[in-house]
mmCIF file of C-alpha atoms in Angstrom:
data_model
loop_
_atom_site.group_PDB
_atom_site.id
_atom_site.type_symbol
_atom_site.label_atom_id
_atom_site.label_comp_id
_atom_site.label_asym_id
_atom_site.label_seq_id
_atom_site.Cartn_x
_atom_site.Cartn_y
_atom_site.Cartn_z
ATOM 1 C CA UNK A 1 0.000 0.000 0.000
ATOM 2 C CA UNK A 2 1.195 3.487 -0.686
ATOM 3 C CA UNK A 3 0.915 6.508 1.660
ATOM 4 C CA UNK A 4 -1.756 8.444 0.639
ATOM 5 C CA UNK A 5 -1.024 12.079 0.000
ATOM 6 C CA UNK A 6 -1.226 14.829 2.505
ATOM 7 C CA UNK A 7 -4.563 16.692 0.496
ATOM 8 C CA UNK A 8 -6.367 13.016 0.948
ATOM 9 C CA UNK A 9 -6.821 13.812 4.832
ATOM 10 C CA UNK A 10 -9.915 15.170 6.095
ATOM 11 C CA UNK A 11 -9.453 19.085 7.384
ATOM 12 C CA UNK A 12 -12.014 18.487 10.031
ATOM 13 C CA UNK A 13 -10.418 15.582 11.746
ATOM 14 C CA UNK A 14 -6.878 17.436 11.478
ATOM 15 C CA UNK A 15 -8.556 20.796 12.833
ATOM 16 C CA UNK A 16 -10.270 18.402 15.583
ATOM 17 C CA UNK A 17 -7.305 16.397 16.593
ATOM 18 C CA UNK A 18 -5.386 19.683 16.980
ATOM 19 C CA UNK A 19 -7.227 20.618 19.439
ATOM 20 C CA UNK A 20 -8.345 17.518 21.465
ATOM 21 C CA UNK A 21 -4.164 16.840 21.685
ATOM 22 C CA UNK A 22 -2.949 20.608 22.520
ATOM 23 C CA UNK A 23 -2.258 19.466 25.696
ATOM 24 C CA UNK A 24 -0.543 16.487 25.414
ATOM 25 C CA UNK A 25 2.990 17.562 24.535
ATOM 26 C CA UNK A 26 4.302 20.825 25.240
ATOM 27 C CA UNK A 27 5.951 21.224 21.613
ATOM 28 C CA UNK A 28 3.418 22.900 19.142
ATOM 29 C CA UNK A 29 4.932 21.047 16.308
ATOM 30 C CA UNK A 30 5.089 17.708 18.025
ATOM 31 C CA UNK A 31 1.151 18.147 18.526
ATOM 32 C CA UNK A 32 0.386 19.244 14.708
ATOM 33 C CA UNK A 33 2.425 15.793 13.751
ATOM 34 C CA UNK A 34 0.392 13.706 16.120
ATOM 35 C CA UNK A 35 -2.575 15.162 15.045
ATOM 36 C CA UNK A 36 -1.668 14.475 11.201
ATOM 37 C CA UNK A 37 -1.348 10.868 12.561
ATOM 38 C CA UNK A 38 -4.675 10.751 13.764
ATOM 39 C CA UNK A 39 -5.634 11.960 10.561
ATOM 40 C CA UNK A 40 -4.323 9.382 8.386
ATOM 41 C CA UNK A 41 -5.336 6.632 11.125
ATOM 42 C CA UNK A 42 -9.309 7.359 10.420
ATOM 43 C CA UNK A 43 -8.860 7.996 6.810
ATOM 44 C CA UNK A 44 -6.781 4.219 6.559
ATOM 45 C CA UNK A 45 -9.840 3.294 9.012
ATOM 46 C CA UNK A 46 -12.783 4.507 6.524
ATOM 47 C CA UNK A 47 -10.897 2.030 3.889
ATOM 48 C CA UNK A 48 -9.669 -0.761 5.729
ATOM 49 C CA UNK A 49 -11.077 -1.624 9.360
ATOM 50 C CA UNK A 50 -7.540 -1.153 11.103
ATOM 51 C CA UNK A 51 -8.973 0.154 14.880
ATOM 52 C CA UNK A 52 -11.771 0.350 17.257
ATOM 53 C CA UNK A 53 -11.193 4.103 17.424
ATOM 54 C CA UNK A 54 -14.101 6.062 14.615
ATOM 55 C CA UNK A 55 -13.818 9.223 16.350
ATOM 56 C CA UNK A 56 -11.003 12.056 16.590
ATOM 57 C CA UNK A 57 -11.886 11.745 20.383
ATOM 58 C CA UNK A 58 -11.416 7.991 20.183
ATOM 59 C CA UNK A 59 -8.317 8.489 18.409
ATOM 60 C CA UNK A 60 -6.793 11.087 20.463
ATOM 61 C CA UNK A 61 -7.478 9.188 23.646
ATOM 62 C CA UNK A 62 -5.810 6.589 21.568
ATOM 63 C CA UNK A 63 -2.656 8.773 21.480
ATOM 64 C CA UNK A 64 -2.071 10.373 24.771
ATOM 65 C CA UNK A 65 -2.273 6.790 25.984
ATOM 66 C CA UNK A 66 0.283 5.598 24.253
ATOM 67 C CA UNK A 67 2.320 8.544 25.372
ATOM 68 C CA UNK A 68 2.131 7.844 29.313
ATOM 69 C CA UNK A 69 4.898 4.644 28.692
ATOM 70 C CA UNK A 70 7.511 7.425 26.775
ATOM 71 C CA UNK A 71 9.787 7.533 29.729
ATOM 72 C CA UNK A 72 10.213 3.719 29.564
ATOM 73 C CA UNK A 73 11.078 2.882 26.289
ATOM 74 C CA UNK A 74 14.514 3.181 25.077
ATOM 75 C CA UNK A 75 15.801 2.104 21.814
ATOM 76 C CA UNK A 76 16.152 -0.291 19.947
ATOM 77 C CA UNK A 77 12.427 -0.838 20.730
ATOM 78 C CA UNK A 78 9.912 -3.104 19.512
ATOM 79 C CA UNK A 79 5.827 -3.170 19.655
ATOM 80 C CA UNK A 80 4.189 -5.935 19.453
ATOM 81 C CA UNK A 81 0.710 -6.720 17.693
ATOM 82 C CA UNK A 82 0.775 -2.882 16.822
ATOM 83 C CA UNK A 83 -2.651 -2.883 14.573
ATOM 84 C CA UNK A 84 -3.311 0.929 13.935
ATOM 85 C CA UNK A 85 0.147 1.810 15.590
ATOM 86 C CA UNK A 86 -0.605 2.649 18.756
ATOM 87 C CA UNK A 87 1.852 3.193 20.777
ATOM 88 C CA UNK A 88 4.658 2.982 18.672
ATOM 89 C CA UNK A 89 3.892 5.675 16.480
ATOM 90 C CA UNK A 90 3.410 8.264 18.718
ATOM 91 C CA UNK A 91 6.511 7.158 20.629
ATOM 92 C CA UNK A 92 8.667 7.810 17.067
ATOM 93 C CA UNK A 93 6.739 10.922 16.432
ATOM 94 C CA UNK A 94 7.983 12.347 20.147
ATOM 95 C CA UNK A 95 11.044 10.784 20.533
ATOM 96 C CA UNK A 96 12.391 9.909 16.921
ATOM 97 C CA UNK A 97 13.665 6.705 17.664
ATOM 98 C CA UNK A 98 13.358 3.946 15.445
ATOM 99 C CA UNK A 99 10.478 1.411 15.928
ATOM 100 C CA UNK A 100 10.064 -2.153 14.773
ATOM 101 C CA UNK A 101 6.289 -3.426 15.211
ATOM 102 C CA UNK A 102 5.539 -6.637 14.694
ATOM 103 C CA UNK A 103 1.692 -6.762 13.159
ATOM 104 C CA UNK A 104 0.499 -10.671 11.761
ATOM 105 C CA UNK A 105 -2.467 -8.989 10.022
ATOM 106 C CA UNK A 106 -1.670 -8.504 6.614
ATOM 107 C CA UNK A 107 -3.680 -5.290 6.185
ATOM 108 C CA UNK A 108 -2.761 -3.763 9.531
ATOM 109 C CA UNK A 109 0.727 -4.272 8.477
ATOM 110 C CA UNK A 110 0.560 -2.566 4.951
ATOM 111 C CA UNK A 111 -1.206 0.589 6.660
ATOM 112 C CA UNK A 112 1.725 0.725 8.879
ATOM 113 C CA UNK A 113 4.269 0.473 6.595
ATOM 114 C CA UNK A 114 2.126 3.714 4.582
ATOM 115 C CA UNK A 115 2.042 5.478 8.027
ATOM 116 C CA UNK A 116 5.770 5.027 8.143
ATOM 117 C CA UNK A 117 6.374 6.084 4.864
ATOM 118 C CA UNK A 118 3.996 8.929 4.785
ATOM 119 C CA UNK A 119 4.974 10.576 8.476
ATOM 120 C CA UNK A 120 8.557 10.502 7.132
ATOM 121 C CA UNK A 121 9.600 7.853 10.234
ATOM 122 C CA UNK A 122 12.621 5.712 10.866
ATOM 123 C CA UNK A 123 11.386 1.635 11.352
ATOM 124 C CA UNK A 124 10.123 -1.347 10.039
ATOM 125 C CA UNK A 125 7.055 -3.813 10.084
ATOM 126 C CA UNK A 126 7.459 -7.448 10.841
ATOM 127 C CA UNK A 127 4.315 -8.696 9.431
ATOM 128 C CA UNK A 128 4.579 -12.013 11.171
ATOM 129 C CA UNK A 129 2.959 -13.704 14.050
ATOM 130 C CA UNK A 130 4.993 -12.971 17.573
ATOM 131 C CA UNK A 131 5.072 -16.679 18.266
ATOM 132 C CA UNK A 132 7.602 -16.768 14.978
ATOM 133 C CA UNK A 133 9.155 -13.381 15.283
ATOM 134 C CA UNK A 134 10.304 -14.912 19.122
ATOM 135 C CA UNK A 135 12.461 -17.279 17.348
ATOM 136 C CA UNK A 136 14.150 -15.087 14.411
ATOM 137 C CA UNK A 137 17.063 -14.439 15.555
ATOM 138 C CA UNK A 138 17.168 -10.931 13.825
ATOM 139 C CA UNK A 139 14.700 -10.305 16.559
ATOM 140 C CA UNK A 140 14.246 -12.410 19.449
ATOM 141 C CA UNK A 141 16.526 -10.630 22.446
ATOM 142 C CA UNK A 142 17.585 -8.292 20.459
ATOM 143 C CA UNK A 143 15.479 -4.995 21.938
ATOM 144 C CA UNK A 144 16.079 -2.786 25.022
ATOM 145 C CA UNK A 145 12.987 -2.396 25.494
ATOM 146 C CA UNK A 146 9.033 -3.232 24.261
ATOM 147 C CA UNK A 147 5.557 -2.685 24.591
ATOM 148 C CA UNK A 148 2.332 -4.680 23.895
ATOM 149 C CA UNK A 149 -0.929 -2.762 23.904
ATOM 150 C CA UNK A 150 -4.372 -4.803 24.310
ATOM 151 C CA UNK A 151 -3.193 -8.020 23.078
ATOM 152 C CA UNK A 152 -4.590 -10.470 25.393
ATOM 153 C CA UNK A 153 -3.955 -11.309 29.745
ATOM 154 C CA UNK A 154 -0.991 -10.349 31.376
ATOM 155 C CA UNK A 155 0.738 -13.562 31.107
ATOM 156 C CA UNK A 156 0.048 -13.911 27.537
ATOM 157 C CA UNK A 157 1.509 -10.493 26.490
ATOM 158 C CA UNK A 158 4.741 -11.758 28.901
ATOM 159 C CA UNK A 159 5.667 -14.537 26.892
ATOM 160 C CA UNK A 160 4.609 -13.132 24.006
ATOM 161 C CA UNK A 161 6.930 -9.850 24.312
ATOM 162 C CA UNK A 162 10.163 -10.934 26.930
ATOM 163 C CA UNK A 163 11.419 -13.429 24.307
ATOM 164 C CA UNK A 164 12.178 -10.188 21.893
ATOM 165 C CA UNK A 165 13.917 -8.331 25.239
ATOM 166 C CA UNK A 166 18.097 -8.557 25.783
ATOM 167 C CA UNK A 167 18.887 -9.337 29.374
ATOM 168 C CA UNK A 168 18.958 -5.877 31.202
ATOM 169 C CA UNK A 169 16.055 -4.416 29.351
ATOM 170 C CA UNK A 170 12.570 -3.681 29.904
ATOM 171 C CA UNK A 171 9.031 -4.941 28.714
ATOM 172 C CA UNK A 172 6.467 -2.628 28.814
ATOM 173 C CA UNK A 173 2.759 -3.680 29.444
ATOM 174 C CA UNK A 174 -0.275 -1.595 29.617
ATOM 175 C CA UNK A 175 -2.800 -3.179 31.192
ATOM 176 C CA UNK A 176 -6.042 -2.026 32.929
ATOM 177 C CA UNK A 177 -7.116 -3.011 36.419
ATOM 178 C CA UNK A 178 -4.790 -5.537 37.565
ATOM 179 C CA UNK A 179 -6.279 -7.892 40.702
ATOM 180 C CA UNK A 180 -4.501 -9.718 42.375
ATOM 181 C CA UNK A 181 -4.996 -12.926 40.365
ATOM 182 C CA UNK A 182 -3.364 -11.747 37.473
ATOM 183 C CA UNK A 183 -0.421 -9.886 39.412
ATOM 184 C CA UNK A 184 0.518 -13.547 40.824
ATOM 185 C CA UNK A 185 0.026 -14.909 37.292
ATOM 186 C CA UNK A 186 2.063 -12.352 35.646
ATOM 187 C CA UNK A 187 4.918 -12.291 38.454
ATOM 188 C CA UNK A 188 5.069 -16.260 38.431
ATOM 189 C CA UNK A 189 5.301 -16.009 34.455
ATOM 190 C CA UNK A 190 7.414 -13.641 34.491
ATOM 191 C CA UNK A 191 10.106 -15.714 36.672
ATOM 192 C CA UNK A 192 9.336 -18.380 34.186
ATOM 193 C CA UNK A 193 10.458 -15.923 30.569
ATOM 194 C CA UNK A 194 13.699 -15.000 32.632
ATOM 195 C CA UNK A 195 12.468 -11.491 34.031
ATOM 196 C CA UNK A 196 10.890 -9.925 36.828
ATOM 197 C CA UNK A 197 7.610 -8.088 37.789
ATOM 198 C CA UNK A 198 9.851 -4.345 38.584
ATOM 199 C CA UNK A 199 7.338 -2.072 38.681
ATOM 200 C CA UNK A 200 3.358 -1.171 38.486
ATOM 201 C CA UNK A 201 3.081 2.200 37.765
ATOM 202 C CA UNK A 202 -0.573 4.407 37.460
ATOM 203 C CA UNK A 203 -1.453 5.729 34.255
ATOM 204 C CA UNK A 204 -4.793 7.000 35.142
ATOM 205 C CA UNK A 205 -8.126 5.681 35.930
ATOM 206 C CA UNK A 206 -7.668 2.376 36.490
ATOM 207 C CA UNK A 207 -4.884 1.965 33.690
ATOM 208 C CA UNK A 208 -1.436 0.727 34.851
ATOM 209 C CA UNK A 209 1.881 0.521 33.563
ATOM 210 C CA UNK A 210 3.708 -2.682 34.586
ATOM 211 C CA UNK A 211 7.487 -2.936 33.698
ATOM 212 C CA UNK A 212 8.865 -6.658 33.637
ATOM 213 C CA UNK A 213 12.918 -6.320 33.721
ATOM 214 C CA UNK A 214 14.767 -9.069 31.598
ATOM 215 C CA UNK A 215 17.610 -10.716 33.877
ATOM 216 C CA UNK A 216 18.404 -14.103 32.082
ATOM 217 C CA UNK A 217 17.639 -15.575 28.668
ATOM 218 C CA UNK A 218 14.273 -16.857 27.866
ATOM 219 C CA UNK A 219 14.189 -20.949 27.518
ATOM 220 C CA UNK A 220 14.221 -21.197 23.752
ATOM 221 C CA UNK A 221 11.047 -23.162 24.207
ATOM 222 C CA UNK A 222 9.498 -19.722 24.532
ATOM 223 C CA UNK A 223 6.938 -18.669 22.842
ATOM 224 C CA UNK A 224 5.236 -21.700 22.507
ATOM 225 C CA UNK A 225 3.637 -22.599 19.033
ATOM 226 C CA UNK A 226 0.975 -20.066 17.735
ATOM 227 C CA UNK A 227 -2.048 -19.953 20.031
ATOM 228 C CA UNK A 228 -0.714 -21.885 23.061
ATOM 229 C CA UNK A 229 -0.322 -18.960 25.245
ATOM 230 C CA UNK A 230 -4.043 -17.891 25.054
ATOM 231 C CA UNK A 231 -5.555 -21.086 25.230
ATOM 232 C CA UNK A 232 -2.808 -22.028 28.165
ATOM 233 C CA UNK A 233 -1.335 -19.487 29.295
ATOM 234 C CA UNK A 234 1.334 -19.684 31.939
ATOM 235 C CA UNK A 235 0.896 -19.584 35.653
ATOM 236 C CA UNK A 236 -2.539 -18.695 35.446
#
């Protein structure tokens, strides 16, 4: 898929986004780039069903979300099961690192690559599965750090992303309420990957950021074949 050109995007939804994200970054220019993201996220959305989000609100909720794990992510960084790009993209837009997301939907994965293209950004799209991109060994421990957005349980998104972290870095979840269930789950699975439940951190509401830290290699029977960790997933 090509980028589609600047004049395609809708001047309400830029005008709109503008002004729903004026507060979310400090840098005027920053905000007009985020917002041009936003753009071309419901225009790819009106042709190919990419996201949830059908709204500039929806959209740039989507955004400052995806901005509260900034201050964790170093490169080079991977996102896992990226779909529209949240949170990667915003993280390159801010921070101008260079992002490798790893999207198994074959249309998810062209828009990507067209939102890369077409917002000028460094990075590359994996369009694989992350049970198979765990193994490559391009990828698997190569990454300082990595996030997973709304992928599946705790202990899921832990096997699925600490197989693609090098010892000493950091996974990045973002999860919504966590009970106590799924903190035991996730800290037991996490021993189990080779890393450690470090931190759970507030991100508003009842949305938390949980870092895992990597300390030893993952068992290279991890990730399990495609599927396993949903319908088993560990420790739970």
């Amino acid at each position: 898929m090509r980028p589609w050109p600047v004049e395609a995007l809708a001047e309400s939804d830029l005008a709109e986004l503008e002004e729903l994200l004026a507060g979310v970054y400090p840098d005027e220019a920053i905000v007009g780039r985020l917002a041009r993201y936003g753009s071309l996220v419901l225009e790819a959305n009106r042709r190919v069903n990419i996201t949830g989000a059908k709204t500039a609100a929806d959209v740039a909720a989507h955004i400052a979300d995806s901005l509260s794990v900034l201050p964790y992510v170093h490169p080079p960084y991977v996102d896992v099961g990226s779909g529209a790009g949240f949170p990667a993209i915003p993280i390159a837009i801010v921070s101008g690192i260079d992002v490798t997301m790893i999207e198994s939907t074959g249309k998810k994965a062209h828009v990507l690559e067209a939102l890369l293209a077409g917002l000028a950004l460094p990075g590359r799209v994996v369009a694989e599965r992350a049970e198979i991109a765990g193994h490559q060994a391009e990828l698997r421990e190569q990454f300082v750090s990595g996030t997973c957005r709304a992928v599946a349980g705790g202990s899921v998104t832990a096997e699925l992303l600490l197989p693609l972290v090098r010892i000493g870095g950091t996974a990045v979840l973002q999860r919504g309420r966590l009970d106590e269930g799924e903190r035991a789950s996730l800290e037991d699975a996490a021993l189990v990957l080779g890393g450690r439940l470090d931190e759970i951190l507030p991100a508003g509401g009842e949305r938390r950021i949980v870092l895992l830290k990597k300390d030893r290699g993952t068992p290279l029977r991890f990730p399990r074949r495609t599927g396993t960790a949903k319908k088993r997933p560990l420790c739970s």
